[in-house]
C-alpha atoms as one frame of an Amber mdcrd trajectory, in Angstrom:
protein
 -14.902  -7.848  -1.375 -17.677  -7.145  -4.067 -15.932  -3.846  -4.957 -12.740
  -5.889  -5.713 -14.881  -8.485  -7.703 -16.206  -5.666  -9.690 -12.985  -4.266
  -9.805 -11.067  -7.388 -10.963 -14.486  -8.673 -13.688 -13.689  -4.912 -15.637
  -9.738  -5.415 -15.321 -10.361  -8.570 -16.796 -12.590  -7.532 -19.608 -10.520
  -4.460 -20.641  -7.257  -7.138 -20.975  -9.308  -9.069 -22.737 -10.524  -6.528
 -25.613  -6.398  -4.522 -25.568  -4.389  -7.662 -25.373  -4.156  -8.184 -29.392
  -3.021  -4.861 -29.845  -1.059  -4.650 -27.240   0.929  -7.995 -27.443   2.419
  -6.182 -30.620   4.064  -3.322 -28.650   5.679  -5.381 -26.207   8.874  -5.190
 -27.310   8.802  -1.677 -27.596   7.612  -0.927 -24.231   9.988  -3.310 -22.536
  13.214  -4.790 -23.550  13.515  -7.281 -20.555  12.439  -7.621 -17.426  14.093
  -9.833 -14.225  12.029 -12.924 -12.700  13.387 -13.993  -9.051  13.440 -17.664
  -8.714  15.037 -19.807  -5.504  17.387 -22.506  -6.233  16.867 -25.339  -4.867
  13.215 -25.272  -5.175  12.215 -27.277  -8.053   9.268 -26.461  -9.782   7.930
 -27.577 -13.627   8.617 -23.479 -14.567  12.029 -24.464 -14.179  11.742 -26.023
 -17.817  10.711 -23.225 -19.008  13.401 -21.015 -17.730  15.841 -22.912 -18.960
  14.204 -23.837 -22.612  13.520 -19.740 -23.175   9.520 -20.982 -23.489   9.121
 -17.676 -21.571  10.986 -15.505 -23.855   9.483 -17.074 -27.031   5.825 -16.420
 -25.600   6.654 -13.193 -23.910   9.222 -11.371 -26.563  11.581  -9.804 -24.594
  14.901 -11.257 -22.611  14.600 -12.307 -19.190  17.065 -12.292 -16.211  16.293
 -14.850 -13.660  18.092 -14.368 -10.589  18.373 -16.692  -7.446  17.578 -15.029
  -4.380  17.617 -16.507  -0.473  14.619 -15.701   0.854  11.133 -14.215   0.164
  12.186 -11.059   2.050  14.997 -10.575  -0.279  12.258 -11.135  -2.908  10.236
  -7.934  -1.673  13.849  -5.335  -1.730  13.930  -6.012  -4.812  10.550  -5.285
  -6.039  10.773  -2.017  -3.942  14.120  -1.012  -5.565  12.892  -1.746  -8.982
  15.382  -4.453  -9.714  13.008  -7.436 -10.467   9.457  -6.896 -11.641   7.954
 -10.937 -11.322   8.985 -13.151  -8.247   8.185 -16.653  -8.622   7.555 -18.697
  -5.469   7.508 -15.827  -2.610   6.467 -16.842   0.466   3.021 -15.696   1.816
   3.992 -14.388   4.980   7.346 -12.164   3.240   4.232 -10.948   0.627   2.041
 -10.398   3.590   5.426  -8.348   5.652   6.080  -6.539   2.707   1.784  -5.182
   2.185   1.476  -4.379   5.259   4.347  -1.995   5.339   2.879   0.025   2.504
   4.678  -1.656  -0.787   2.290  -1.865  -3.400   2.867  -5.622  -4.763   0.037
  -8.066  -5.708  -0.323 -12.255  -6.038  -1.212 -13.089  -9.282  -1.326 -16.602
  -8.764  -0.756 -19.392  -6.691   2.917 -21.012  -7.753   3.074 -23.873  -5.680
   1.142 -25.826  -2.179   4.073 -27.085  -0.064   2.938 -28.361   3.452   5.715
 -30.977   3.730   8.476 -28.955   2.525   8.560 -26.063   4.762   9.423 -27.359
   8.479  10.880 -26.955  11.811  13.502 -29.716  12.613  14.512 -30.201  16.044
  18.416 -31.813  17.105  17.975 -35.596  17.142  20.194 -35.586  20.843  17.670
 -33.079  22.659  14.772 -36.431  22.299  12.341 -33.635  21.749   8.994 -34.152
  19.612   4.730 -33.320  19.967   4.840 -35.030  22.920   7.400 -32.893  25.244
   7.462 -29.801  22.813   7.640 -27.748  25.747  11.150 -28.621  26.280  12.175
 -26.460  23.667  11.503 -23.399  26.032  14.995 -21.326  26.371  16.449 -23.396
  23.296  18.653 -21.248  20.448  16.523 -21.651  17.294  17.715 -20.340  13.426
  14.651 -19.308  11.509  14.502 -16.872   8.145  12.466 -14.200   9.842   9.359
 -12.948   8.064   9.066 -15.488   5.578   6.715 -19.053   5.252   8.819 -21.034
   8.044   9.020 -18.081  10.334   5.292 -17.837  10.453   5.109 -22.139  10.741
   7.319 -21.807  13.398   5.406 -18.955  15.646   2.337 -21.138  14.807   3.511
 -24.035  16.351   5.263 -22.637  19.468   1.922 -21.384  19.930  -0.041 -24.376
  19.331   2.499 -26.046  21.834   2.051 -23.384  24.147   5.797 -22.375  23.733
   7.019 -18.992  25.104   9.312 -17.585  21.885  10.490 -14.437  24.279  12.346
 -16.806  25.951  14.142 -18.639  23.336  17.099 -16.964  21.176  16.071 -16.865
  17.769  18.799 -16.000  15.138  17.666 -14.727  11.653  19.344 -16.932   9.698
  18.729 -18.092   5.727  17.924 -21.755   5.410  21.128 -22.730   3.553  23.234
 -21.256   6.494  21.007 -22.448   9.254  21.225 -25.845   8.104  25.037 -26.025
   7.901  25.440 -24.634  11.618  22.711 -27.485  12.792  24.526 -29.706  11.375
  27.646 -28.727  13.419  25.616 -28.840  16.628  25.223 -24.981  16.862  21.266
 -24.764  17.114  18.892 -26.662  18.852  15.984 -25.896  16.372  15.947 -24.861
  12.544  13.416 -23.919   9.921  13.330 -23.870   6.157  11.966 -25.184   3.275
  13.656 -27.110  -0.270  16.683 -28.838  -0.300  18.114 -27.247   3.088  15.209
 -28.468   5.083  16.242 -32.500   3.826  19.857 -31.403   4.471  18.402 -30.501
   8.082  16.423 -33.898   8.850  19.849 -35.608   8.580  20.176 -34.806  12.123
  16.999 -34.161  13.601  13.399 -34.360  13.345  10.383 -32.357  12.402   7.353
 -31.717  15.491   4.253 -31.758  13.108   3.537 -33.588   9.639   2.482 -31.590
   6.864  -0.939 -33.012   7.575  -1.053 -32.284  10.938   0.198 -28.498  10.653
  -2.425 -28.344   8.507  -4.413 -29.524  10.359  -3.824 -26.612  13.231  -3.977
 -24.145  10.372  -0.811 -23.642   8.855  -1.354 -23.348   5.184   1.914 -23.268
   3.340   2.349 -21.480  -0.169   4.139 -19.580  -2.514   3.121 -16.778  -4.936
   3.714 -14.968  -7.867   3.804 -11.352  -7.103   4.569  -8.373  -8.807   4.608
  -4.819  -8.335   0.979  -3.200  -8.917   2.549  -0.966 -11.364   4.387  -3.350
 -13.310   1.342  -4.929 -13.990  -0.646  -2.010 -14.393   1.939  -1.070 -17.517
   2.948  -4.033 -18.759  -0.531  -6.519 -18.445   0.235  -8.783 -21.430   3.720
  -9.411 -20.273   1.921 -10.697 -16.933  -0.636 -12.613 -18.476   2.089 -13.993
 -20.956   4.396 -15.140 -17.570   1.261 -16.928 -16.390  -0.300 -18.556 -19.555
   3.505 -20.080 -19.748   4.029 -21.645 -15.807   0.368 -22.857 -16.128   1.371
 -24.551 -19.536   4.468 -26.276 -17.606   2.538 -27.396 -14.579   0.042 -29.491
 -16.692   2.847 -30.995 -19.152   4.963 -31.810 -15.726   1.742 -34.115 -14.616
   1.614 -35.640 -18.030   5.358 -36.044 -18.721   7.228 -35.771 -15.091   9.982
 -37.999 -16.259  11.249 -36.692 -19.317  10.606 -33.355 -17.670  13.003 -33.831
 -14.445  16.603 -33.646 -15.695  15.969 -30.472 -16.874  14.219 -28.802 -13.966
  16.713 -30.874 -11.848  19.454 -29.121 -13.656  18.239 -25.621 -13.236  17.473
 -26.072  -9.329  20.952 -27.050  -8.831  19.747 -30.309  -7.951  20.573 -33.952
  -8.551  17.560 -35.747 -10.509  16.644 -37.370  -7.040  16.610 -34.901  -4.656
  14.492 -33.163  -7.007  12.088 -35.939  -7.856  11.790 -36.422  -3.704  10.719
 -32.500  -3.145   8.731 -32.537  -6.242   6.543 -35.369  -4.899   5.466 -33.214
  -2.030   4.712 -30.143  -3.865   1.362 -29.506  -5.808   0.506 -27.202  -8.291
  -3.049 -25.730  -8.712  -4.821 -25.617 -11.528  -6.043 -22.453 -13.257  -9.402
 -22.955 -12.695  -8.940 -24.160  -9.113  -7.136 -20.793  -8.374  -9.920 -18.914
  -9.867 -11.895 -20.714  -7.330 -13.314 -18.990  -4.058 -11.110 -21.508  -2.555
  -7.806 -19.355  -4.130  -7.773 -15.916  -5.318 -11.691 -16.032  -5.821 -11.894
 -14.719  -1.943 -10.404 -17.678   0.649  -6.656 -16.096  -0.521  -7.696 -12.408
   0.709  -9.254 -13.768   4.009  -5.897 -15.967   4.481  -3.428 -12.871   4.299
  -5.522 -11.128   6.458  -5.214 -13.982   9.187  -1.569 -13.981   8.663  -0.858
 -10.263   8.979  -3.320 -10.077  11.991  -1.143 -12.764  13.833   2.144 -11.393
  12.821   0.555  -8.503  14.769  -0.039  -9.946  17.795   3.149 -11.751  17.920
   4.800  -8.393  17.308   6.438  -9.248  13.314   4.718  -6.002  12.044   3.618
  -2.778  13.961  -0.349  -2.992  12.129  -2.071  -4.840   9.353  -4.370  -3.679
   6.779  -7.984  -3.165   7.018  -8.046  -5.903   3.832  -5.757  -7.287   1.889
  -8.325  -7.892  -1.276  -6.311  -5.371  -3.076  -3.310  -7.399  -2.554  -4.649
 -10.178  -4.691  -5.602  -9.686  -8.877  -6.755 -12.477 -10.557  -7.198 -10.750
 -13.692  -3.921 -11.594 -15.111  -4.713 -15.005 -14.475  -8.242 -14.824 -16.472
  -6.576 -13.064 -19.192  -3.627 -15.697 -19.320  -6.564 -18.431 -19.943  -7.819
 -16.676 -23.519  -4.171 -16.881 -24.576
């Protein structure tokens, strides 16, 4: 860990002292770039995106592009078609690492306990109290991504057998849609197709209480090491912007909403209800140990250890502390 402090203090400082003079080759160096988002997910960035406050600050055009799942998020890196995802999923990032791709969180883009569940069919009568019923039952879960890993943690912490249920990858859009037919017992997901799946059944755990057991849910930014490592003002730029939006959205969350609404592909409501159970750290709290100061490492480590066990990946990494560089971050705060 210290040689990744040391490593990430003289990153820092050598942004710091090239960032003038490289802010005025930006355009030159890059044209445009493409930033993965998630519909349906409605965060104060959103604003941004659709306002151009991005392009303004960062001076070059910018492609955002919808994807499905945080897995779809990490192709794309690999293939070189998007170089910033906003909002990927720990466990996808944590998939991803520990097959060799060389990506890296830059910060954290959004806490989401309550809005990334398991629901369970309203018929079946099944909640914490007889979870054990759900032994044998057909469950639709986006596999390697923030509700997969919710879901393995709570079969475990309800002593379910997952061998012996039949779990169908499925993206949480198209998982809700068949539970609402009556075609899975159990479905996972997050946003606007998790309240579109507790129209017919019910969730085992709280947010509280799954954290409570340990489940921390997340999203990052991440980019590809190299991106970063060739274009660091661009990165710094990206994150000097979101952080702008997610203090103006606590000031001004009203006059804000329409727009981010818009942009999710939202109405103002269901926006304003997922909204209120998201939270957005603060710079300086993510700078903390408690974030990318050293608790963030540790937590990938615990994820891609028990995606191990439970047979998600073949091996995780010694450490994950190069995963995580919060010298974007520090440089985005002397903009």
């Amino acid at each position: 860990m210290q040689h990744q402090k040391t490593k990430t203090v003289l990153k820092h400082t050598l942004l710091g002292a090239a960032l003038t003079a490289a802010l005025s080759t930006t355009a030159q160096a890059r044209d445009e770039i493409t930033v993965a988002y998630f519909l349906e997910w409605p965060t104060p960035n959103l604003y941004a995106q659709s306002t151009q406050a991005y392009e303004d600050a960062m001076g070059v055009k910018i492609n955002w592009v919808a994807f499905d799942s945080g897995t779809a998020m990490s192709a794309a890196m690999a293939s070189g078609d998007v170089q910033i995802s906003f909002s990927q999923g720990i466990p996808p990032f944590v998939v991803a690492a520990s097959a060799g791709q060389d990506l890296q969180i830059i910060d954290v883009a959004v806490a989401y306990s309550e809005n990334d569940n398991c629901v369970v069919r309203e018929d079946l009568e099944i909640d914490k109290t007889n979870a054990k019923e759900l032994a044998g039952k057909e469950v639709g879960v986006p596999i390697g991504t923030a509700a997969h890993y919710g879901f393995l943690k709570q079969m475990e912490y309800f002593g379910v057998d997952t061998a012996g249920m039949k779990v169908v990858d499925m993206a949480p859009p198209d998982a809700a849609a068949a539970f609402a037919n009556g075609n899975l017992d159990m479905v996972c997901g997050w946003g606007g197709a998790l309240k579109r799946m507790k129209e017919h059944g019910n969730v085992l755990l709280t947010g509280a209480e799954k954290e409570a057991i340990g489940i921390k849910v997340f999203d990052a930014t991440v980019i590809p090491a190299s991106f970063g490592d060739e274009h660091p003002e661009l990165v710094a730029k990206f994150l000097d912007v979101t952080a702008d939006m997610n203090s103006r959205y606590k000031q001004e969350p009203a006059a804000m909403l329409p727009t981010i609404a818009k942009a999710a592909g939202m109405d103002d409501a269901s926006a304003s209800s997922t909204l209120a159970g998201f939270s957005f750290p603060a710079r300086d709290q993510q700078l903390s140990q408690a974030w990318l100061g050293g608790d963030l490492q540790v937590f990938l480590k615990e994820v891609a250890d028990f995606f191990t066990k439970q047979g998600t990946i073949p091996q995780a990494r010694a450490s994950y502390d190069e995963a995580v560089d919060a010298s974007y971050l520090h440089a985005s705060s002397q903009l």
